Amino acid sequence: MTNNKLITLLAALLTGITAMAQSTVGSWTGKLDVMGSQLNLVFNITEADGGGLACTMDSPDQGVKGIPAEITVDGGTKVKISITALMAEYEGELKDGMIKGTFRQSGMSFPLELKPGTVNRNRPQTPAEPYPYKTEEVTFSNDADNVTLAGTLTYPTGFDKMKTGSVPVVIMVTGSGQQNRDEEVFDHKPFLVIADYLAHNGIATLRYDDRGTGKSTGDPAAATTENNMKDALAAVDFARGTGRFSRVGVLGHSEGGSIAFMLGARGKADFIVSMAGPGVSGADILTAQNRLLLTQSGVPSDITDAYCKALAAAFAAITSAEATTDPNAKAQEIVRQAGVSLPEPLVQNLAKVLASCTPWLKYFIAYDPSADIKAVKCPVLVVNGDKDTQVISADNLTAIRSLLPEGSLNTVKEYPGLNHLFQHCSTGQVTEYAQIEETISPEVLKDIADWINKTK
């Protein structure tokens, strides 16, 4: 009789635990109101393999997914989630199908109400399978760096009926940071959209996962823009080696634009398309970014000028052979030597810049594309949005126009109202990217396809 009671009690306890898990398992989404801006957060709660619960956090508006978190649920209703990497936590109570509570970070508290579900984005330009054209999964190698790259070769509509060697192919090179073959960001897939449009206009494309991303191998930690250029060159060589295409061009976005110019200067591309590709050094690009951001944030011009002066000194320190073992001390030293006075948060930001001295950043800051742009002999299309806050259009296009050799097909065009992703926008700030449904301006797509077909 006693054993039966024990079994009954255990059964009731297990039922209660299961109910608790089922009531919280799943994705929960809510919006933080941060100084008037809405920031979507998503908590993904699952049953852990060893029992209990597991959790990750997504910040879709910042393009971040899978941030590790720890979760406890007390009494089936009181939820506590700790996000150590962000020094943040959330505490709330489950009631009537909602979790109502408070999100805390850096000494600040924000009310946050969660409801079941995720953030659903409408991306009307993203094509859906089945496609009316042929695609092929391919791999190719950058033997110099021992990297195998995986990608998608997209053939134009009706390719099988076209004469062999009559179709151009475009190698698509992503911007900075590790991205998949679609250059996916904020649920936008710009390269997939471009590949689809070009396929409908008689142009083949090859897009690939960056090294260490998706199905591509390799360690991106030590990779620079030059290493990424070698990956793109491997794609060019692969496409030529198929013998199926008339010409091999390179389309690069942002850093990919630099790589397109590099390959054009080396005589490896038959034509290039630079989408917001840099025409000035990385140091100049980053300084302009910071100046614009500070100005738009209402920081006084004298402080903005002082910070940019100190930032230039920080870039010089990063590109020097001298190692910075104490970024905080180095930041203070740079401010003193520059003879400027800065608010402490800006000094700390300088320290963060110094601490993030990766091989990629060191190369990017030092690289000046002038010589490569001057050396390009193939046809070039350069496009920029006038609301681009990452590669500032006016300065960038002025530099490229002054450097680009004369050519009957060479074209430099600025688009009013477009941002760094070539979306129609209001401010051009990164925070808008996720909110805009358009992935890329139809006018830009048409101009790219029409221009490539003119280069025959």
Coordinates of C-alpha atoms in Angstrom, one line a residue:
M1 CA 0.0 0.0 0.0
T2 CA 2.8 2.4 0.8
N3 CA 4.6 1.6 -2.4
N4 CA 1.5 2.3 -4.4
K5 CA 1.2 5.7 -2.7
L6 CA 4.8 6.4 -3.6
I7 CA 4.2 5.6 -7.2
T8 CA 1.1 7.8 -7.3
L9 CA 3.1 10.7 -5.8
L10 CA 5.9 10.3 -8.3
A11 CA 3.5 10.1 -11.2
A12 CA 1.8 13.3 -10.0
L13 CA 5.2 15.0 -9.7
L14 CA 6.3 13.9 -13.2
T15 CA 3.0 15.1 -14.6
G16 CA 3.6 18.5 -13.0
I17 CA 7.1 18.8 -14.4
T18 CA 5.9 17.8 -17.9
A19 CA 3.1 20.4 -17.7
M20 CA 5.6 23.0 -16.7
A21 CA 7.9 22.2 -19.6
Q22 CA 5.1 22.1 -22.1
S23 CA 3.8 25.5 -20.9
T24 CA 7.1 27.2 -21.6
V25 CA 8.7 25.1 -24.4
G26 CA 8.7 26.9 -27.7
S27 CA 9.7 30.3 -29.1
W28 CA 8.6 33.5 -27.3
T29 CA 8.8 37.0 -28.8
G30 CA 8.5 40.5 -27.5
K31 CA 9.6 44.1 -28.2
L32 CA 11.9 46.2 -26.0
D33 CA 11.2 49.9 -26.1
V34 CA 14.7 51.4 -25.9
M35 CA 14.7 55.2 -26.0
G36 CA 11.8 55.1 -28.5
S37 CA 13.2 52.4 -30.7
Q38 CA 11.5 49.0 -30.9
L39 CA 13.9 46.0 -30.6
N40 CA 12.5 42.5 -31.2
L41 CA 13.8 39.7 -29.0
V42 CA 13.0 36.0 -29.3
F43 CA 13.7 33.4 -26.6
N44 CA 13.8 29.8 -27.9
I45 CA 13.0 27.3 -25.1
T46 CA 13.5 23.6 -25.7
E47 CA 13.7 20.4 -23.6
A48 CA 17.3 19.6 -22.7
D49 CA 18.7 16.2 -23.6
G50 CA 19.5 15.5 -19.9
G51 CA 16.2 16.8 -18.6
G52 CA 15.1 20.3 -17.7
L53 CA 15.1 23.2 -20.2
A54 CA 17.5 24.8 -22.5
C55 CA 17.3 28.3 -24.0
T56 CA 18.8 30.6 -26.7
M57 CA 18.1 34.2 -27.5
D58 CA 17.7 35.9 -31.0
S59 CA 17.9 39.6 -31.7
P60 CA 16.4 39.6 -35.3
D61 CA 16.7 43.4 -35.7
Q62 CA 20.4 43.1 -35.1
G63 CA 20.8 39.9 -37.2
V64 CA 21.9 37.8 -34.3
K65 CA 20.7 34.3 -33.6
G66 CA 21.4 31.6 -31.1
I67 CA 22.9 33.5 -28.2
P68 CA 23.4 31.0 -25.4
A69 CA 21.2 31.5 -22.3
E70 CA 20.3 29.7 -19.1
I71 CA 16.7 29.2 -18.0
T72 CA 15.0 28.2 -14.8
V73 CA 11.2 27.9 -14.2
D74 CA 10.0 27.9 -10.7
G75 CA 6.5 26.6 -9.8
G76 CA 5.7 26.2 -13.5
T77 CA 5.1 30.0 -13.9
K78 CA 8.1 32.0 -12.7
V79 CA 10.7 32.3 -15.5
K80 CA 14.2 33.5 -15.2
I81 CA 16.6 33.7 -18.2
S82 CA 20.3 34.7 -17.9
I83 CA 22.2 35.8 -21.0
T84 CA 25.8 35.8 -19.6
A85 CA 27.5 37.0 -22.9
L86 CA 25.4 40.1 -22.8
M87 CA 25.4 40.5 -19.0
A88 CA 21.6 40.6 -19.2
E89 CA 18.7 38.7 -17.6
Y90 CA 15.0 38.5 -17.9
E91 CA 12.5 37.6 -15.2
G92 CA 8.8 37.2 -15.8
E93 CA 5.7 35.2 -14.9
L94 CA 3.6 33.0 -17.2
K95 CA 0.0 33.9 -17.0
D96 CA -2.9 33.5 -19.5
G97 CA -0.5 32.4 -22.3
M98 CA 1.9 35.3 -21.9
I99 CA 5.1 35.9 -20.0
K100 CA 5.1 39.4 -18.4
G101 CA 8.3 40.6 -16.8
T102 CA 11.4 42.8 -16.9
F103 CA 14.6 42.7 -19.0
R104 CA 17.7 44.1 -17.3
Q105 CA 21.1 45.0 -18.8
S106 CA 23.9 47.4 -17.8
G107 CA 22.0 48.7 -14.8
M108 CA 18.9 49.5 -16.9
S109 CA 15.5 47.9 -16.7
F110 CA 12.8 47.5 -19.5
P111 CA 9.4 46.0 -19.3
L112 CA 9.1 43.1 -21.7
E113 CA 6.0 41.1 -22.5
L114 CA 6.5 37.8 -24.4
K115 CA 4.0 36.0 -26.5
P116 CA 4.3 32.6 -28.2
G117 CA 5.9 32.7 -31.7
T118 CA 8.8 34.2 -33.6
V119 CA 9.3 37.4 -35.6
N120 CA 7.9 36.8 -39.1
R121 CA 9.4 38.9 -41.8
N122 CA 7.7 39.5 -45.2
R123 CA 10.3 39.3 -47.9
P124 CA 8.3 39.4 -51.1
Q125 CA 11.3 39.4 -53.5
T126 CA 12.7 36.1 -52.2
P127 CA 12.0 33.5 -54.9
A128 CA 10.4 30.2 -53.9
E129 CA 11.1 26.8 -55.3
P130 CA 10.6 25.2 -57.8
Y131 CA 12.6 27.6 -59.9
P132 CA 11.9 27.9 -63.6
Y133 CA 15.6 27.4 -64.2
K134 CA 18.3 24.9 -63.4
T135 CA 20.6 25.1 -60.3
E136 CA 23.5 23.0 -59.4
E137 CA 25.3 22.4 -56.1
V138 CA 29.1 22.7 -56.7
T139 CA 32.4 22.7 -54.7
F140 CA 35.7 24.1 -55.6
S141 CA 39.0 24.7 -53.8
N142 CA 41.4 27.5 -52.9
D143 CA 44.4 25.2 -52.7
A144 CA 46.7 28.0 -51.5
D145 CA 44.7 28.3 -48.3
N146 CA 43.5 24.7 -48.1
V147 CA 39.9 25.8 -48.3
T148 CA 37.0 24.0 -50.0
L149 CA 34.1 26.3 -50.9
A150 CA 30.5 25.2 -51.6
G151 CA 28.1 27.1 -53.7
T152 CA 25.2 27.2 -56.1
L153 CA 25.6 27.6 -59.8
T154 CA 22.4 29.0 -61.3
Y155 CA 21.8 28.8 -65.0
P156 CA 19.5 31.2 -66.9
T157 CA 16.1 30.2 -68.0
G158 CA 16.3 28.0 -71.1
F159 CA 20.0 27.4 -70.8
D160 CA 19.8 23.9 -72.2
K161 CA 18.6 25.4 -75.5
M162 CA 21.3 28.1 -75.7
K163 CA 24.5 27.7 -77.6
T164 CA 27.4 26.5 -75.5
G165 CA 29.7 29.4 -74.5
S166 CA 27.1 32.1 -75.2
V167 CA 26.1 32.8 -71.7
P168 CA 28.0 35.0 -69.2
V169 CA 28.4 34.0 -65.6
V170 CA 28.8 36.2 -62.6
I171 CA 30.8 35.3 -59.5
M172 CA 29.1 36.8 -56.4
V173 CA 31.3 38.0 -53.5
T174 CA 29.8 39.0 -50.2
G175 CA 30.6 41.9 -47.9
S176 CA 32.6 41.8 -44.7
G177 CA 31.9 39.1 -42.0
Q178 CA 31.1 35.5 -42.6
Q179 CA 27.9 35.1 -44.7
N180 CA 26.2 32.3 -46.5
R181 CA 25.9 32.1 -50.3
D182 CA 22.7 34.2 -50.2
E183 CA 24.5 37.0 -48.3
E184 CA 21.6 36.5 -45.8
V185 CA 21.0 39.3 -43.3
F186 CA 17.9 40.1 -41.3
D187 CA 16.1 37.4 -43.3
H188 CA 16.9 39.2 -46.5
K189 CA 18.7 37.1 -49.2
P190 CA 20.2 39.7 -51.6
F191 CA 22.4 37.3 -53.6
L192 CA 19.5 34.8 -54.1
V193 CA 17.3 37.7 -55.3
I194 CA 20.0 38.9 -57.7
A195 CA 20.7 35.4 -59.0
D196 CA 17.0 34.9 -59.6
Y197 CA 16.7 38.1 -61.5
L198 CA 19.8 37.5 -63.6
A199 CA 18.6 34.0 -64.4
H200 CA 15.5 35.5 -65.9
N201 CA 17.7 37.8 -68.0
G202 CA 20.1 35.3 -69.6
I203 CA 22.9 35.5 -67.1
A204 CA 24.3 32.6 -65.0
T205 CA 25.6 33.1 -61.5
L206 CA 27.8 31.3 -59.0
R207 CA 27.4 32.3 -55.3
Y208 CA 29.1 30.5 -52.5
D209 CA 29.3 30.2 -48.7
D210 CA 32.2 32.2 -47.2
R211 CA 35.0 30.1 -45.7
G212 CA 34.0 28.5 -42.4
T213 CA 30.3 29.2 -43.1
G214 CA 27.5 26.9 -44.4
K215 CA 29.1 24.0 -46.3
S216 CA 32.4 25.7 -46.9
T217 CA 35.5 24.7 -44.9
G218 CA 38.4 26.8 -43.6
D219 CA 39.1 28.9 -40.5
P220 CA 38.0 32.6 -41.1
A221 CA 39.7 33.8 -37.9
A222 CA 43.1 34.6 -39.7
A223 CA 41.6 35.5 -43.1
T224 CA 42.1 38.9 -44.6
T225 CA 40.5 40.6 -47.6
E226 CA 43.4 39.2 -49.6
N227 CA 42.5 35.6 -48.5
N228 CA 38.9 36.2 -49.4
M229 CA 40.1 37.4 -52.8
K230 CA 41.8 34.1 -53.3
D231 CA 38.5 32.3 -52.5
A232 CA 36.8 34.4 -55.2
L233 CA 39.6 33.7 -57.6
A234 CA 39.0 30.0 -57.0
A235 CA 35.4 30.5 -58.0
V236 CA 36.4 32.4 -61.1
D237 CA 38.8 29.6 -62.1
F238 CA 36.2 27.0 -61.5
A239 CA 33.6 28.8 -63.6
R240 CA 36.1 29.2 -66.5
G241 CA 37.1 25.6 -66.2
T242 CA 33.6 24.4 -66.9
G243 CA 33.9 25.7 -70.5
R244 CA 30.2 26.5 -70.4
F245 CA 30.3 30.3 -70.3
S246 CA 31.3 33.1 -72.7
R247 CA 32.6 35.5 -70.0
V248 CA 33.3 35.4 -66.3
G249 CA 32.5 38.5 -64.3
V250 CA 32.6 39.4 -60.6
L251 CA 29.9 41.1 -58.7
G252 CA 30.9 42.2 -55.2
H253 CA 29.0 43.9 -52.4
S254 CA 30.8 46.2 -49.9
E255 CA 34.1 44.4 -49.2
G256 CA 33.2 42.1 -52.1
G257 CA 33.5 45.3 -54.3
S258 CA 37.1 45.7 -53.2
I259 CA 37.7 42.0 -54.2
A260 CA 36.1 42.7 -57.6
F261 CA 38.5 45.5 -58.2
M262 CA 41.4 43.3 -57.0
L263 CA 40.5 40.7 -59.5
G264 CA 39.9 43.2 -62.3
A265 CA 43.3 44.7 -61.7
R266 CA 44.9 41.3 -62.0
G267 CA 43.2 40.6 -65.3
K268 CA 41.1 37.8 -63.8
A269 CA 37.6 39.2 -64.6
D270 CA 36.0 40.0 -67.9
F271 CA 33.8 42.6 -66.2
I272 CA 33.1 43.7 -62.7
V273 CA 30.1 45.1 -60.7
S274 CA 30.9 47.0 -57.5
M275 CA 27.9 47.4 -55.2
A276 CA 28.9 49.9 -52.6
G277 CA 32.5 48.8 -53.0
P278 CA 35.1 51.0 -51.3
G279 CA 37.0 53.6 -53.3
V280 CA 39.0 54.8 -50.3
S281 CA 41.0 53.1 -47.5
G282 CA 39.4 51.1 -44.8
A283 CA 40.5 53.7 -42.3
D284 CA 38.7 56.4 -44.2
I285 CA 35.6 54.4 -44.5
L286 CA 35.4 53.6 -40.8
T287 CA 36.2 57.2 -39.8
A288 CA 33.4 58.5 -42.1
Q289 CA 31.0 55.9 -40.6
N290 CA 31.8 57.0 -37.1
R291 CA 31.6 60.7 -37.9
L292 CA 28.1 60.3 -39.5
L293 CA 26.8 58.1 -36.7
L294 CA 28.0 60.6 -34.0
T295 CA 26.6 63.5 -35.9
Q296 CA 23.2 61.8 -36.4
S297 CA 23.2 61.0 -32.7
G298 CA 23.4 64.6 -31.8
V299 CA 27.0 64.6 -30.6
P300 CA 28.5 68.2 -30.7
S301 CA 30.9 68.7 -33.7
D302 CA 33.9 69.5 -31.5
I303 CA 33.6 66.2 -29.7
T304 CA 33.0 64.4 -33.0
D305 CA 36.1 66.0 -34.5
A306 CA 38.1 65.0 -31.4
Y307 CA 36.9 61.4 -31.4
C308 CA 37.7 61.0 -35.2
K309 CA 41.2 62.4 -34.5
A310 CA 41.8 59.9 -31.8
L311 CA 40.3 57.1 -33.9
A312 CA 42.8 57.8 -36.6
A313 CA 45.6 57.4 -34.1
A314 CA 44.0 54.1 -32.9
F315 CA 44.0 52.9 -36.5
A316 CA 47.7 53.8 -36.8
A317 CA 48.4 51.8 -33.6
I318 CA 46.5 48.8 -35.0
T319 CA 48.4 48.8 -38.3
S320 CA 51.8 49.2 -36.6
A321 CA 53.9 46.2 -35.6
E322 CA 53.5 47.2 -31.9
A323 CA 51.1 44.9 -30.0
T324 CA 48.5 46.4 -27.7
T325 CA 48.4 44.3 -24.6
D326 CA 46.2 46.7 -22.6
P327 CA 43.6 48.4 -24.8
N328 CA 42.2 50.5 -22.0
A329 CA 45.6 52.0 -21.2
K330 CA 46.4 52.4 -24.9
A331 CA 43.1 54.3 -25.5
Q332 CA 43.9 56.7 -22.6
E333 CA 47.4 57.2 -24.1
I334 CA 46.1 57.9 -27.5
V335 CA 43.6 60.5 -26.2
R336 CA 46.5 62.3 -24.3
Q337 CA 48.8 62.2 -27.3
A338 CA 46.1 63.5 -29.6
G339 CA 45.6 66.4 -27.2
V340 CA 41.8 66.0 -27.1
S341 CA 39.2 65.6 -24.4
L342 CA 36.6 62.9 -24.8
P343 CA 33.6 61.6 -22.7
E344 CA 34.5 58.3 -21.0
P345 CA 32.1 56.2 -23.1
L346 CA 34.0 57.3 -26.3
V347 CA 37.3 56.5 -24.7
Q348 CA 36.0 53.1 -23.9
N349 CA 34.8 52.7 -27.4
L350 CA 38.4 53.4 -28.6
A351 CA 39.5 50.7 -26.3
K352 CA 37.0 48.3 -27.9
V353 CA 38.4 49.2 -31.3
L354 CA 41.9 48.4 -30.2
A355 CA 40.8 45.2 -28.5
S356 CA 39.2 44.0 -31.8
C357 CA 42.5 44.0 -33.7
T358 CA 42.0 40.9 -35.9
P359 CA 44.1 40.1 -39.0
W360 CA 41.1 41.1 -41.1
L361 CA 40.6 44.5 -39.4
K362 CA 44.4 45.3 -39.6
Y363 CA 44.4 44.6 -43.3
F364 CA 41.1 46.4 -44.0
I365 CA 42.3 49.6 -42.3
A366 CA 45.5 49.6 -44.2
Y367 CA 44.3 48.6 -47.6
D368 CA 43.9 51.5 -50.1
P369 CA 42.1 50.4 -53.3
S370 CA 43.5 53.2 -55.4
A371 CA 46.2 51.2 -57.2
D372 CA 43.8 48.3 -58.0
I373 CA 41.0 50.6 -59.3
K374 CA 43.5 52.4 -61.5
A375 CA 44.8 49.1 -62.9
V376 CA 41.4 47.7 -63.9
K377 CA 41.1 47.2 -67.7
C378 CA 37.8 45.4 -68.0
P379 CA 34.4 47.1 -68.1
V380 CA 33.2 48.3 -64.7
L381 CA 29.8 49.1 -63.2
V382 CA 29.9 51.0 -59.9
V383 CA 26.7 51.6 -57.9
N384 CA 26.0 53.3 -54.6
G385 CA 23.0 54.5 -52.7
D386 CA 23.1 58.1 -51.5
K387 CA 21.8 57.1 -48.1
D388 CA 24.5 54.5 -47.5
T389 CA 25.8 55.0 -44.0
Q390 CA 28.4 52.3 -44.2
V391 CA 30.2 53.2 -47.4
I392 CA 29.4 57.0 -47.7
S393 CA 28.3 57.5 -51.3
A394 CA 29.5 61.1 -52.1
D395 CA 33.2 60.6 -50.9
N396 CA 33.3 57.0 -52.3
L397 CA 32.0 57.7 -55.8
T398 CA 34.2 60.9 -56.1
A399 CA 37.3 58.8 -55.4
I400 CA 36.3 56.0 -57.8
R401 CA 35.4 58.4 -60.6
S402 CA 38.9 60.0 -60.3
L403 CA 40.7 56.7 -60.3
L404 CA 38.7 54.5 -62.8
P405 CA 40.4 54.4 -66.3
E406 CA 38.3 55.6 -69.2
G407 CA 36.2 53.0 -70.9
S408 CA 33.1 53.2 -73.1
L409 CA 31.2 50.8 -70.8
N410 CA 32.5 52.1 -67.5
T411 CA 29.5 53.4 -65.5
V412 CA 29.3 55.0 -62.1
K413 CA 25.8 55.6 -60.7
E414 CA 24.4 56.9 -57.5
Y415 CA 20.8 56.0 -56.5
P416 CA 18.7 58.5 -54.5
G417 CA 17.0 57.1 -51.4
L418 CA 18.9 53.8 -51.3
N419 CA 20.9 52.4 -48.4
H420 CA 23.9 50.1 -48.2
L421 CA 21.7 47.1 -49.1
F422 CA 20.2 49.1 -51.9
Q423 CA 16.8 49.2 -50.2
H424 CA 14.6 52.3 -50.4
C425 CA 14.8 53.7 -46.9
S426 CA 14.3 56.7 -44.7
T427 CA 17.6 57.2 -42.8
G428 CA 19.9 54.6 -44.2
Q429 CA 20.8 53.4 -40.7
V430 CA 21.4 49.7 -40.1
T431 CA 18.5 49.6 -37.7
E432 CA 16.1 50.0 -40.7
Y433 CA 17.4 47.0 -42.7
A434 CA 15.2 44.5 -40.9
Q435 CA 12.1 46.6 -41.0
I436 CA 12.2 47.2 -44.7
E437 CA 10.4 44.5 -46.7
E438 CA 12.2 45.3 -50.0
T439 CA 15.4 43.3 -50.3
I440 CA 16.9 45.3 -53.2
S441 CA 15.6 48.0 -55.5
P442 CA 14.2 46.7 -58.8
E443 CA 15.9 49.6 -60.6
V444 CA 19.3 48.4 -59.4
L445 CA 18.5 44.8 -60.5
K446 CA 17.5 46.0 -63.9
D447 CA 20.5 48.2 -64.4
I448 CA 22.9 45.4 -63.4
A449 CA 21.3 42.9 -65.8
D450 CA 21.1 45.4 -68.7
W451 CA 24.7 46.5 -68.2
I452 CA 26.1 43.0 -68.1
N453 CA 24.2 42.1 -71.3
K454 CA 25.7 45.2 -72.9
T455 CA 29.2 43.9 -72.2
K456 CA 28.9 41.0 -74.7

